[in-house]
PDB file of C-alpha atoms in Angstrom:
ATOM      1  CA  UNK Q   8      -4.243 -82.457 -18.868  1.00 42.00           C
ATOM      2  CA  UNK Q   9      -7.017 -80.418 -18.062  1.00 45.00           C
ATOM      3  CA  UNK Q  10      -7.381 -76.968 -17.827  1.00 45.00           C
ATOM      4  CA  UNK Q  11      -9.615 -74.209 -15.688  1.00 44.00           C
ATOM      5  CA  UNK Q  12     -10.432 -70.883 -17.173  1.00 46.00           C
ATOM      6  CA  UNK Q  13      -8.548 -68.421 -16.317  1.00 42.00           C
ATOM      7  CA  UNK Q  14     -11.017 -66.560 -13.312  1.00 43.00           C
ATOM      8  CA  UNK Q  15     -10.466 -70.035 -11.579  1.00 41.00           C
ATOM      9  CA  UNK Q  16      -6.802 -70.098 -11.964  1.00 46.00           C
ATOM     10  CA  UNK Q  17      -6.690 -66.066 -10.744  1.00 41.00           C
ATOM     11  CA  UNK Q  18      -8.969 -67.168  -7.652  1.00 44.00           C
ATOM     12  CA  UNK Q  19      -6.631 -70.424  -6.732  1.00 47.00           C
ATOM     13  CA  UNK Q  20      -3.695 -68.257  -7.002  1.00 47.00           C
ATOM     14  CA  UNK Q  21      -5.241 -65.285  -4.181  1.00 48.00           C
ATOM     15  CA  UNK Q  22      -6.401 -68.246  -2.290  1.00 44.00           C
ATOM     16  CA  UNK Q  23      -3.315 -69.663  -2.134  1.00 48.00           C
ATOM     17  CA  UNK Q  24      -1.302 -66.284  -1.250  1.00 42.00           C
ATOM     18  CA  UNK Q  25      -4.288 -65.597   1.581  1.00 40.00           C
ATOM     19  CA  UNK Q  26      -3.536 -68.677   3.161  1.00 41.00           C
ATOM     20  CA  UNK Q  27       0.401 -68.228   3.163  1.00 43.00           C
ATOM     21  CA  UNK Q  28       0.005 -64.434   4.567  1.00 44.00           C
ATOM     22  CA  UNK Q  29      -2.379 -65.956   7.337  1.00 45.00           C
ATOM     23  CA  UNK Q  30       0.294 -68.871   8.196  1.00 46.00           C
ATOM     24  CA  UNK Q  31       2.434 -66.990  10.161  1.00 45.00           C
ATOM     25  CA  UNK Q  32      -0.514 -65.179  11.924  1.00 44.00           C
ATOM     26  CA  UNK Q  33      -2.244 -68.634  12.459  1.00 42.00           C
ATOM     27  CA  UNK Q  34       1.058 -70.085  13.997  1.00 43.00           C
ATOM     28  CA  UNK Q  35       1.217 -66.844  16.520  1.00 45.00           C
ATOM     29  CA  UNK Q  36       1.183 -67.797  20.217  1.00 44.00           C
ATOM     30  CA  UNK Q  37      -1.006 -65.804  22.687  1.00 44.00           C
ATOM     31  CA  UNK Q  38       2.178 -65.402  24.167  1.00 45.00           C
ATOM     32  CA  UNK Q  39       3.926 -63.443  20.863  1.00 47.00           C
ATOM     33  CA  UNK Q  40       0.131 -61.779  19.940  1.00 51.00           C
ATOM     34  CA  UNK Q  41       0.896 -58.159  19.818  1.00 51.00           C
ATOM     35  CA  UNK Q  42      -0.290 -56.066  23.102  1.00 59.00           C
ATOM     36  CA  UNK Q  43      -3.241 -53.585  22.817  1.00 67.00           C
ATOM     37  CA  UNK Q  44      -0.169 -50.851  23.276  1.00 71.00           C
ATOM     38  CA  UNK Q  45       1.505 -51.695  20.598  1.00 79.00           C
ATOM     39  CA  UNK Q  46      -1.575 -51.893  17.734  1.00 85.00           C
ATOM     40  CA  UNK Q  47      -2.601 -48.449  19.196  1.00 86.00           C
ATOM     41  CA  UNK Q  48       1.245 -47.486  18.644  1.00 86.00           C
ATOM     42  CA  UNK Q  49       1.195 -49.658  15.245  1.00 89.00           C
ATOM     43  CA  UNK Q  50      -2.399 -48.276  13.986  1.00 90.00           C
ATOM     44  CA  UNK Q  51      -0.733 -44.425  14.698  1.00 90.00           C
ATOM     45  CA  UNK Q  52       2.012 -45.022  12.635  1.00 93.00           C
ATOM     46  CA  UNK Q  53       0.170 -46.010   9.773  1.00 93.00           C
ATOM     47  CA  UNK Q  54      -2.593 -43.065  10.365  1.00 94.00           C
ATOM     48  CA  UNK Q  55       1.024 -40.784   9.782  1.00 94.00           C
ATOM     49  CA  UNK Q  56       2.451 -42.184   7.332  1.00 95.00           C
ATOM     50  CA  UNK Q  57      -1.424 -42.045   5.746  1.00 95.00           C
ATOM     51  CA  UNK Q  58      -1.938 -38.441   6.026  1.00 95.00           C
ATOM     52  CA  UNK Q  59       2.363 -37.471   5.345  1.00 94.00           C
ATOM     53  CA  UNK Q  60       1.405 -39.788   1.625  1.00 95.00           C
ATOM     54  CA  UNK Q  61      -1.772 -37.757   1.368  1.00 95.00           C
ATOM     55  CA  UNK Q  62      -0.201 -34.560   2.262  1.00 95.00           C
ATOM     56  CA  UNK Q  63       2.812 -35.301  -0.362  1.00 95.00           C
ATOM     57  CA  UNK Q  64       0.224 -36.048  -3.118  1.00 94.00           C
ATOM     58  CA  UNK Q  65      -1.284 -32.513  -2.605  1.00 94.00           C
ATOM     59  CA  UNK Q  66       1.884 -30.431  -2.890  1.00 92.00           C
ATOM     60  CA  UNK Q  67       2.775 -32.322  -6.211  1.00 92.00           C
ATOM     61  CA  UNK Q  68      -0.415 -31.938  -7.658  1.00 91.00           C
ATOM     62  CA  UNK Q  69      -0.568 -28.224  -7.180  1.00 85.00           C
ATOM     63  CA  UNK Q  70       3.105 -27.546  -8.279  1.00 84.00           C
ATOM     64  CA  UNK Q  71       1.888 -30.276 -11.052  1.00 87.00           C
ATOM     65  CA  UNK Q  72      -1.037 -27.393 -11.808  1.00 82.00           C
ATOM     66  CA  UNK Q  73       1.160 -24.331 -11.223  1.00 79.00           C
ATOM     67  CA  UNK Q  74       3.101 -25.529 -14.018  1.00 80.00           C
ATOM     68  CA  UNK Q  75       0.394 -26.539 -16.169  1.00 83.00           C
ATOM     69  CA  UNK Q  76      -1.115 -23.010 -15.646  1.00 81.00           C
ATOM     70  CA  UNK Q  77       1.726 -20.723 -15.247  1.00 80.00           C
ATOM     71  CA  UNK Q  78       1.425 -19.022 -18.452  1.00 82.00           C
ATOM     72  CA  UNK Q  79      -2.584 -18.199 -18.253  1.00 82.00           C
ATOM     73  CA  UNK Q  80      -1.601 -17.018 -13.956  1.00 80.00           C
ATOM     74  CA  UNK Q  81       1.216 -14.657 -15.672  1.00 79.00           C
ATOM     75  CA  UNK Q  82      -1.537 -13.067 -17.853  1.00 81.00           C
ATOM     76  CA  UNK Q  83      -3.709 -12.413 -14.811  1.00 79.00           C
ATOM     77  CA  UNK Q  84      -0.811 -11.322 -12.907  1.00 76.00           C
ATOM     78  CA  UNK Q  85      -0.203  -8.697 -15.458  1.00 77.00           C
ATOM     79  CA  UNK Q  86      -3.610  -7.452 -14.798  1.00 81.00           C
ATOM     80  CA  UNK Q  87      -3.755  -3.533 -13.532  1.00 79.00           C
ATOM     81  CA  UNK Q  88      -6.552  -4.299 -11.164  1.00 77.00           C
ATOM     82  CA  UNK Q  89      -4.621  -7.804  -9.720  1.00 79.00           C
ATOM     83  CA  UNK Q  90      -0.444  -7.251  -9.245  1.00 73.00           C
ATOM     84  CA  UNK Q  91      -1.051  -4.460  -6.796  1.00 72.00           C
ATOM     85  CA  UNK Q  92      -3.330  -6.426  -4.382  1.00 79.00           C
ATOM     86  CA  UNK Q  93      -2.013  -8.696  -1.753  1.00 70.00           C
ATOM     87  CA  UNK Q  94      -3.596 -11.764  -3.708  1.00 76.00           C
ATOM     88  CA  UNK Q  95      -1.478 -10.387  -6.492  1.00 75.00           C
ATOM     89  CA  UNK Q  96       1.818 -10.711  -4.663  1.00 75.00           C
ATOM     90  CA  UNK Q  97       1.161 -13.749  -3.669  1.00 77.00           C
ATOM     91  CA  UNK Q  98       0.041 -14.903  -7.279  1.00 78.00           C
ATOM     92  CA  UNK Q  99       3.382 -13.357  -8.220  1.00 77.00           C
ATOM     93  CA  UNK Q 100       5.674 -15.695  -6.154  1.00 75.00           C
ATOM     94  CA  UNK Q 101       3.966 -18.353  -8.275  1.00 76.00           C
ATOM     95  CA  UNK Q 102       4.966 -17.141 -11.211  1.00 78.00           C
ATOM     96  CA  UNK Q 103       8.653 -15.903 -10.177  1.00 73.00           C
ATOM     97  CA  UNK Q 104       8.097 -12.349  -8.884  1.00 76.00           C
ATOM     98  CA  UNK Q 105       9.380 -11.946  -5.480  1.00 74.00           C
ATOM     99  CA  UNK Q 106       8.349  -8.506  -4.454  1.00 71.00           C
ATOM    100  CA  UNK Q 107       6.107 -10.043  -1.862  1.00 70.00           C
ATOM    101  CA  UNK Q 108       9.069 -11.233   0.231  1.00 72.00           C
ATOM    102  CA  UNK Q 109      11.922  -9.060  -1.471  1.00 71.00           C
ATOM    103  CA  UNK Q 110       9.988  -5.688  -1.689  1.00 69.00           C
ATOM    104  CA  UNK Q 111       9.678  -2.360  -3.985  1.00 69.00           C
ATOM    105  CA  UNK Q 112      13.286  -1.814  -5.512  1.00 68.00           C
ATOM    106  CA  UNK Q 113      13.230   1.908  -6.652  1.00 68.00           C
ATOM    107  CA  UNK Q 114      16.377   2.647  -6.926  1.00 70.00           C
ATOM    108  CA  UNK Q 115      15.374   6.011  -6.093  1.00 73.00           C
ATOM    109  CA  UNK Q 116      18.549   8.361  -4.766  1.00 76.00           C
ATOM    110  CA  UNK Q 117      17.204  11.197  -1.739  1.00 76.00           C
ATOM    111  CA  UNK Q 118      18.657  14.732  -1.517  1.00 75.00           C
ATOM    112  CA  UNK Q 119      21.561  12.705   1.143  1.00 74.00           C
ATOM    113  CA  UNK Q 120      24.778  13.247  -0.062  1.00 73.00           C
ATOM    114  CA  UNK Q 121      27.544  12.289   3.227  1.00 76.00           C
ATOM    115  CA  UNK Q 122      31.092  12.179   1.749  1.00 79.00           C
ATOM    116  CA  UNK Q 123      30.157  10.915  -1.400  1.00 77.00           C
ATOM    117  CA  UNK Q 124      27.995   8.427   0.091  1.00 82.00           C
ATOM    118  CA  UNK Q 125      24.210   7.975  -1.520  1.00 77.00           C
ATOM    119  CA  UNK Q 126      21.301   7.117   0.326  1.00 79.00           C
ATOM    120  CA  UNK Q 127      18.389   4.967  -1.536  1.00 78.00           C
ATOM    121  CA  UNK Q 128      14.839   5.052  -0.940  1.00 75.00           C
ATOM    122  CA  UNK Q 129      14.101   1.626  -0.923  1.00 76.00           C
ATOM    123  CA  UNK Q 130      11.291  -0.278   1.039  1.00 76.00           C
ATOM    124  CA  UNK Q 131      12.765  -2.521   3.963  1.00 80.00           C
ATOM    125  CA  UNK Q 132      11.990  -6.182   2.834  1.00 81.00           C
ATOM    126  CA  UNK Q 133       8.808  -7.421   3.735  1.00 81.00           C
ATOM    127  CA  UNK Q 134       9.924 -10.361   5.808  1.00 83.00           C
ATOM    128  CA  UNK Q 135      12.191  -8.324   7.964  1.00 88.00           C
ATOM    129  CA  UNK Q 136       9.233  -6.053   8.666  1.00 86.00           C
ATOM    130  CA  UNK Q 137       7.030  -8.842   9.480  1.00 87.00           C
ATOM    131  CA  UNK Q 138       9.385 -10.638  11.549  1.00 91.00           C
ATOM    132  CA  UNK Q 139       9.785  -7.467  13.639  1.00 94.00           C
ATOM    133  CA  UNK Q 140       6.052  -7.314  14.411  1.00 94.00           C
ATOM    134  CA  UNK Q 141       6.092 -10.949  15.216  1.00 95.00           C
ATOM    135  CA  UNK Q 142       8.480  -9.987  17.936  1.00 96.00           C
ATOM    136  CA  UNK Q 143       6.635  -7.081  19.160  1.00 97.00           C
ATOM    137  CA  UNK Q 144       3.230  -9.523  19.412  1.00 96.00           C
ATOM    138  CA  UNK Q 145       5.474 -12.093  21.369  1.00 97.00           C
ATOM    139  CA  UNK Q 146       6.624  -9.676  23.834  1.00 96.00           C
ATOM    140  CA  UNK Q 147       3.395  -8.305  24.873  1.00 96.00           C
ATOM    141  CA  UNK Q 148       2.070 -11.706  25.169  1.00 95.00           C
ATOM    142  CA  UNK Q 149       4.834 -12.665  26.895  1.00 94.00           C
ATOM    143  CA  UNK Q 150       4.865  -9.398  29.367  1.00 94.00           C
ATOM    144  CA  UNK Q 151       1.160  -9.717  29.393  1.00 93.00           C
ATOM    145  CA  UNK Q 152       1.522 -13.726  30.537  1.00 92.00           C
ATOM    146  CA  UNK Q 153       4.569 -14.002  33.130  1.00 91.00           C
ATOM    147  CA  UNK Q 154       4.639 -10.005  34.519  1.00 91.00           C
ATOM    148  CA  UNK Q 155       1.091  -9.003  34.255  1.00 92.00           C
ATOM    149  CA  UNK Q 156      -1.125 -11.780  34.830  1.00 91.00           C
ATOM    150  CA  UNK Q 157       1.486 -13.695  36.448  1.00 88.00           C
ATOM    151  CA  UNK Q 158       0.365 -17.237  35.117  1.00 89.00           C
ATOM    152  CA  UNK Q 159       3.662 -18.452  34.277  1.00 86.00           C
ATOM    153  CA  UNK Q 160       6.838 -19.277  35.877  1.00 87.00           C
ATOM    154  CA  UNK Q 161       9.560 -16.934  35.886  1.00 89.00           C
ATOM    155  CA  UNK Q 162      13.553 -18.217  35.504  1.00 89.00           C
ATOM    156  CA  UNK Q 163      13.983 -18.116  39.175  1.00 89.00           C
ATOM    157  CA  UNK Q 164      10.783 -19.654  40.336  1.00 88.00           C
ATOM    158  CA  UNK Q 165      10.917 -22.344  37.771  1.00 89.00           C
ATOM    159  CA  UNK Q 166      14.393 -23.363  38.316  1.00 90.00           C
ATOM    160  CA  UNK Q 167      13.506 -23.716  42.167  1.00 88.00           C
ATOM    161  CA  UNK Q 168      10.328 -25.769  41.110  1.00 85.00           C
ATOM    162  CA  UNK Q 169      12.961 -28.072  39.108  1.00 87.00           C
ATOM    163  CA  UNK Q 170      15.646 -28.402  42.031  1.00 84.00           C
ATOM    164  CA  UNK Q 171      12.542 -29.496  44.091  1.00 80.00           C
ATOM    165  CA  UNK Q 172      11.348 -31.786  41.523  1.00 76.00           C
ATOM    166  CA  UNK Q 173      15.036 -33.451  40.938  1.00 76.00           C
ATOM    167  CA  UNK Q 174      15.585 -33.279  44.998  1.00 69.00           C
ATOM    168  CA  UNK Q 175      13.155 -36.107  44.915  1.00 64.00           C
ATOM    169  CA  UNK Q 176      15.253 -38.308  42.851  1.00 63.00           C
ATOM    170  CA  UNK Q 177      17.830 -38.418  45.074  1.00 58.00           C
ATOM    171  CA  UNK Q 178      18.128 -40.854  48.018  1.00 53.00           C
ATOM    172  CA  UNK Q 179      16.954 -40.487  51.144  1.00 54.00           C
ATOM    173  CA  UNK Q 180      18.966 -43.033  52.805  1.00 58.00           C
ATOM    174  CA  UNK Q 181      21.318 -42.242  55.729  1.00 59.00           C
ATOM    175  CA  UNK Q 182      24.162 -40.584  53.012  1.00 69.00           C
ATOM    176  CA  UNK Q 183      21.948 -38.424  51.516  1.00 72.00           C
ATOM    177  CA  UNK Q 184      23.809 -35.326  51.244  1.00 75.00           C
ATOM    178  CA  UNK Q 185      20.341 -33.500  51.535  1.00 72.00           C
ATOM    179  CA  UNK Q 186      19.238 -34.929  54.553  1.00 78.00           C
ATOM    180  CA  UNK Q 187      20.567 -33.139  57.486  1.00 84.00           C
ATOM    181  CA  UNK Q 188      21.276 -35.046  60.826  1.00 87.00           C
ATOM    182  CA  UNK Q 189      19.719 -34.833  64.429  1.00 88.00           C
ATOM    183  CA  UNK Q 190      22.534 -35.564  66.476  1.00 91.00           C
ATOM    184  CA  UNK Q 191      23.699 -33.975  69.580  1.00 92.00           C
ATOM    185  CA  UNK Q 192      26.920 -32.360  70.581  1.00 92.00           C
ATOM    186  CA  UNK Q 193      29.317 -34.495  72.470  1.00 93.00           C
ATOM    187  CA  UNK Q 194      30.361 -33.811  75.735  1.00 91.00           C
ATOM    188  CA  UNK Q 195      32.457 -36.358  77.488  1.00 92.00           C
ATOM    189  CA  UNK Q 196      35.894 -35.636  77.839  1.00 93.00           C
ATOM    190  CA  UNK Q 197      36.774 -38.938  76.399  1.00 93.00           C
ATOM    191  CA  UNK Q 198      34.924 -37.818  72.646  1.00 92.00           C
ATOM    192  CA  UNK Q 199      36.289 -34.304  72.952  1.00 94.00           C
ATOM    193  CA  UNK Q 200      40.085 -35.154  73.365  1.00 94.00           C
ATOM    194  CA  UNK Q 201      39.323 -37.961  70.365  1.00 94.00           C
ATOM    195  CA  UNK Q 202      37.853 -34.766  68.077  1.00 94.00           C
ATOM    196  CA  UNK Q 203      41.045 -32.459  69.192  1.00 94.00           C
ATOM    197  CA  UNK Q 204      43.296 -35.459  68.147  1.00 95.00           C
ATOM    198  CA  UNK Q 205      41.444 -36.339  64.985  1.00 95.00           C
ATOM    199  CA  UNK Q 206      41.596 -31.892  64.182  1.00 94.00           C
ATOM    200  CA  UNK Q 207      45.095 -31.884  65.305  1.00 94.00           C
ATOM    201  CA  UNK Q 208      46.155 -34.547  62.923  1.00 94.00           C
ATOM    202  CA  UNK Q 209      43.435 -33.856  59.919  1.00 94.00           C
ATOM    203  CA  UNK Q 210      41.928 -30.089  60.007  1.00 94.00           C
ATOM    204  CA  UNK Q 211      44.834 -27.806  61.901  1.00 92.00           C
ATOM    205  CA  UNK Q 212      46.964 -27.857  58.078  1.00 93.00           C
ATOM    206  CA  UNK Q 213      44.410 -25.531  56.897  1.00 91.00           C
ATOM    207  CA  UNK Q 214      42.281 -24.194  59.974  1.00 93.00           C
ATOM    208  CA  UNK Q 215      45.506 -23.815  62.450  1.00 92.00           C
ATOM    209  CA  UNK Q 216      46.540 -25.581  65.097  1.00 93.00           C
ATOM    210  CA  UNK Q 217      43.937 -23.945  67.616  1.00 93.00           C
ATOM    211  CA  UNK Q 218      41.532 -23.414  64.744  1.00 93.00           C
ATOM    212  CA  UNK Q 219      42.185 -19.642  64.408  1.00 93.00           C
ATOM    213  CA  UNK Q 220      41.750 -19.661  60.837  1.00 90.00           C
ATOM    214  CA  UNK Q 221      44.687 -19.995  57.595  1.00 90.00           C
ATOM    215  CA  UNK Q 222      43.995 -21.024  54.284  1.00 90.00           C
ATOM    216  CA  UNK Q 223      40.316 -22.004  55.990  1.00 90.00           C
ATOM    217  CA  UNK Q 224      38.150 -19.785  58.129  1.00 93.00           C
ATOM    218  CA  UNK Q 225      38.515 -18.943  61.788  1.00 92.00           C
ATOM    219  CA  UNK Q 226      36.186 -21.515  63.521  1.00 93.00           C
ATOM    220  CA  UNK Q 227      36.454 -20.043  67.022  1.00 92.00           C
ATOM    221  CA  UNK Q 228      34.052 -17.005  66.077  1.00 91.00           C
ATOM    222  CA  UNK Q 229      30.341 -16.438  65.795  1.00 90.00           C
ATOM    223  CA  UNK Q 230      30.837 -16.446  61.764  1.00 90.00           C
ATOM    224  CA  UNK Q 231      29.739 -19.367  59.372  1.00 92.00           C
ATOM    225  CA  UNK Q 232      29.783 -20.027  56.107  1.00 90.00           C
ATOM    226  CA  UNK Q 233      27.972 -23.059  56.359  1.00 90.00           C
ATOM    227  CA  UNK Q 234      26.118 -23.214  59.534  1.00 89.00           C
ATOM    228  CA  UNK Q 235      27.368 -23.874  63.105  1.00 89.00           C
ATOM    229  CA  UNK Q 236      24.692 -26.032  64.235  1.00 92.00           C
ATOM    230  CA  UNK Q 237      26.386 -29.206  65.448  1.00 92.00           C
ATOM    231  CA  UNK Q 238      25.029 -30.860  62.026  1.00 92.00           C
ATOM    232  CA  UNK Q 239      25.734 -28.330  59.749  1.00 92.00           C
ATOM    233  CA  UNK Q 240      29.177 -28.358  61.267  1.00 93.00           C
ATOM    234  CA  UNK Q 241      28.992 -32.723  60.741  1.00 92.00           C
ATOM    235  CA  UNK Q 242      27.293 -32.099  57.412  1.00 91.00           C
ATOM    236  CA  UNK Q 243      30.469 -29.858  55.897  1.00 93.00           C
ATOM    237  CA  UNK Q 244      32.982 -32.215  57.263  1.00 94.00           C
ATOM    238  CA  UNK Q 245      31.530 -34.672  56.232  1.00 91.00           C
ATOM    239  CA  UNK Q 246      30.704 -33.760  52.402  1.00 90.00           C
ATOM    240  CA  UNK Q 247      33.334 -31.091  52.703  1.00 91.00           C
ATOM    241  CA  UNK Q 248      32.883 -28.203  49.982  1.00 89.00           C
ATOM    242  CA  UNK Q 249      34.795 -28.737  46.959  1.00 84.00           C
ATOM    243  CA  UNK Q 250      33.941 -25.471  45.340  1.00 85.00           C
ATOM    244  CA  UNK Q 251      35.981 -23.998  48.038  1.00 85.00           C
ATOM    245  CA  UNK Q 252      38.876 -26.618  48.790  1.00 86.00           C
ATOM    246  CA  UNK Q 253      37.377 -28.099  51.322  1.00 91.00           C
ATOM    247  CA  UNK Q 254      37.752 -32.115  51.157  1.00 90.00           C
ATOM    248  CA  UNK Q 255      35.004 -34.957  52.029  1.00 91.00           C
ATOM    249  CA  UNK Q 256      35.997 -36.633  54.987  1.00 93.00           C
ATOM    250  CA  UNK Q 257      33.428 -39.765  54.541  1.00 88.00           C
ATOM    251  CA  UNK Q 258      35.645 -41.692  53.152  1.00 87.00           C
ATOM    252  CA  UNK Q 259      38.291 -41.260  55.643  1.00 92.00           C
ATOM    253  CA  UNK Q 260      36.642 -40.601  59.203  1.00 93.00           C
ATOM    254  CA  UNK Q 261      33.926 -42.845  60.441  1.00 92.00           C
ATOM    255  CA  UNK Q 262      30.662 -41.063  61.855  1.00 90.00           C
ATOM    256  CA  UNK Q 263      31.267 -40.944  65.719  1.00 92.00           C
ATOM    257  CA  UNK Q 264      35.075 -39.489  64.564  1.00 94.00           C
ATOM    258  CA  UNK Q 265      33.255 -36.675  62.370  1.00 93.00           C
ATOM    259  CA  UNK Q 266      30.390 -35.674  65.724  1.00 94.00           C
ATOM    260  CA  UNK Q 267      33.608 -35.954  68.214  1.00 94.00           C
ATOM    261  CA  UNK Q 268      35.405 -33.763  65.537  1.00 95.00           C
ATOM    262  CA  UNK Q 269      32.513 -31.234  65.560  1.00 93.00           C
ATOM    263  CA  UNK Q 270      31.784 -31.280  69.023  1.00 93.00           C
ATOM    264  CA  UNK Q 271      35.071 -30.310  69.566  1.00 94.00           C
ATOM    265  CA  UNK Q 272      35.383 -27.499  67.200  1.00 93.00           C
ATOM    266  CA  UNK Q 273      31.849 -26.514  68.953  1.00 92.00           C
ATOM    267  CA  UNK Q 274      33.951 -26.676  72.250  1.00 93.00           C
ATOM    268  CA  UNK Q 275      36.285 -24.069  71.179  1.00 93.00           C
ATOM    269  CA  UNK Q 276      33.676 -20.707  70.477  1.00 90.00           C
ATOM    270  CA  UNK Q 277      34.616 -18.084  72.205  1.00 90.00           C
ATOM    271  CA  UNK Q 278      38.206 -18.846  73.055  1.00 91.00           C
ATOM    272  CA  UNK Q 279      39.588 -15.972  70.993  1.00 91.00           C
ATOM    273  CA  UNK Q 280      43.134 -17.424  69.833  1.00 91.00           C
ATOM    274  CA  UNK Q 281      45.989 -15.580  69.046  1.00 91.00           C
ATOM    275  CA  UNK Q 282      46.302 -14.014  64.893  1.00 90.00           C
ATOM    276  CA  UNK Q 283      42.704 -15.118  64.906  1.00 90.00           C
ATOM    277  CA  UNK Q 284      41.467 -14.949  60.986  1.00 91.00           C
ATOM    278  CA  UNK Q 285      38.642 -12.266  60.395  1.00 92.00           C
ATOM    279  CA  UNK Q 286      35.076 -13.456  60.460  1.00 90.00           C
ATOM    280  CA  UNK Q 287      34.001 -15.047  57.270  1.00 89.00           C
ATOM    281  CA  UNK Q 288      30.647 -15.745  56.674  1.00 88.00           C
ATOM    282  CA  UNK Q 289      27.315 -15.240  58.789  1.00 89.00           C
ATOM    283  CA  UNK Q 290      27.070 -14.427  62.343  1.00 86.00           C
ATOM    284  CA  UNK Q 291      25.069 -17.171  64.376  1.00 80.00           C
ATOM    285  CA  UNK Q 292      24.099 -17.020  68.400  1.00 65.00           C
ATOM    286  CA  UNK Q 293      24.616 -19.804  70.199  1.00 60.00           C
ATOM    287  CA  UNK Q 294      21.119 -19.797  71.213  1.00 48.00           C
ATOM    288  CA  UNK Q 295      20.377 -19.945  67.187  1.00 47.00           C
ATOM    289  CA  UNK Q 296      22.813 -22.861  66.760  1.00 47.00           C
ATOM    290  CA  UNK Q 297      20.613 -25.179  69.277  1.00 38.00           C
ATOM    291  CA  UNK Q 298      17.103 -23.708  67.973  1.00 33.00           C
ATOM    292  CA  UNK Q 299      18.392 -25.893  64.468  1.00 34.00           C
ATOM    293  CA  UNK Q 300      18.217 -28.939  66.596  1.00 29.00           C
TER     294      UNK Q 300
END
């Protein structure tokens, strides 16, 4: 049997363990090769978890050195000249005096006597004063940022800019609930005695039988709550207003049957029924209903 010293054994062994690692690499496809993406996302990682290893190192070796040197910082910290200084305070959280973040504790009683109750003179605690000067730096930069200079968005104008910037999310097709119709009112006898039938039957349970208003508004007046343009008037019977009872009819009248419904109810302004509801709403022209055309 013969054998090799033991550098050519050592170098036969790596060799062998290169060529094993590279197998799997060697076998790769160009069609399982890793994407430039995901070595940039791959090469970040490891930059993290670099610096978070290098970062951990440096905390334990200065707690390591703390300890190591705790008794020689306690004899500067007992130094006249250092424990009132800020350094001082600092140097005395590192050897177990608090006053830094806790404060002076006197203990000293003031000339305050309420019932039997004793005021002390006591410093409030360092953090709590700090924190409130934090909060009075944040609120002139913030006063100074939004009010003054006006460079920032405000509740209201923000929340618009969002609305605007989730309205374009939503569909544009023919049921968009945003998109508002062009259509015409009807005026053929035919479609208005279909829209009094359809009202009759559907709409005069809530909005009476001549539309003079019950548990719904009056919608023989100049008052809207939703618009009385012929497709603001399609638009609310069609999505209906659940917030305020009103049902979707969508799913229950076809298109033509919700225009012949609103051309009717269009039909009836001005007619004045009898125990007519109060106007609800906003008052609208007619000549303002057709400029929304």
């Amino acid at each position: 049997m013969r054998y090799y010293p033991f550098s050519w054994r050592v170098a036969a062994s790596g060799a062998g363990l290169v060529v094993l690692a590279a197998g799997p690499a060697l076998a790769q496809t160009p069609e399982t090769k890793a994407g430039p993406a995901d070595s940039q996302l791959l090469l970040l990682w490891v930059l993290l978890a670099t610096l978070g290893l290098v970062i951990l190192l440096m905390v334990l070796l200065a707690a390591t050195l703390v300890v190591r040197l705790r008794p020689q910082l306690r004899r500067l910290y007992e130094l006249p000249t250092v424990r009132p200084t800020w350094s001082g305070r600092v140097l005395g959280l590192l050897v177990g005096d608090a006053t830094l973040v806790r404060g002076e504790v006197r203990d000293e009683l003031l000339d305050h006597d309420y019932d039997g109750i004793h005021e002390f003179d006591n410093d409030l605690p360092p953090w709590w004063k700090y924190s409130f000067y934090a909060t009075i730096l944040f609120a002139v930069g913030y006063l100074s940022y939004y009010h003054l200079a006006e460079a920032g968005q405000l509740q209201g104008a923000e929340y618009a800019a969002e609305m605007q910037q989730a309205a374009l999310f939503v569909s544009t097709e023919a049921d968009d609930p945003n998109k508002l119709t062009t259509y015409q009112p009807l005026t053929a006898a035919d479609d208005l005695s279909s829209g009094k039938s359809l009202f009759t039957t559907n709409c005069a349970p809530c909005h009476g039988a001549n539309a003079e208003g019950k548990v719904g508004p009056n919608l023989t007046d100049e008052y809207w709550l939703h618009g009385g343009e012929v497709n603001h008037v399609y638009k609310t019977i069609k999505y209906g207003v659940t917030s305020k009872g009103m049902v979707a009819w969508k799913g229950k009248l076809s298109g033509k049957q919700i225009l012949q419904v609103s051309s009717y109810l269009l039909s009836l302004q001005g007619t004045k029924p009898a125990g007519a509801k109060e106007p609800q709403g906003e008052k609208e022209a007619p000549g303002q209903r057709v400029a929304r055309l």
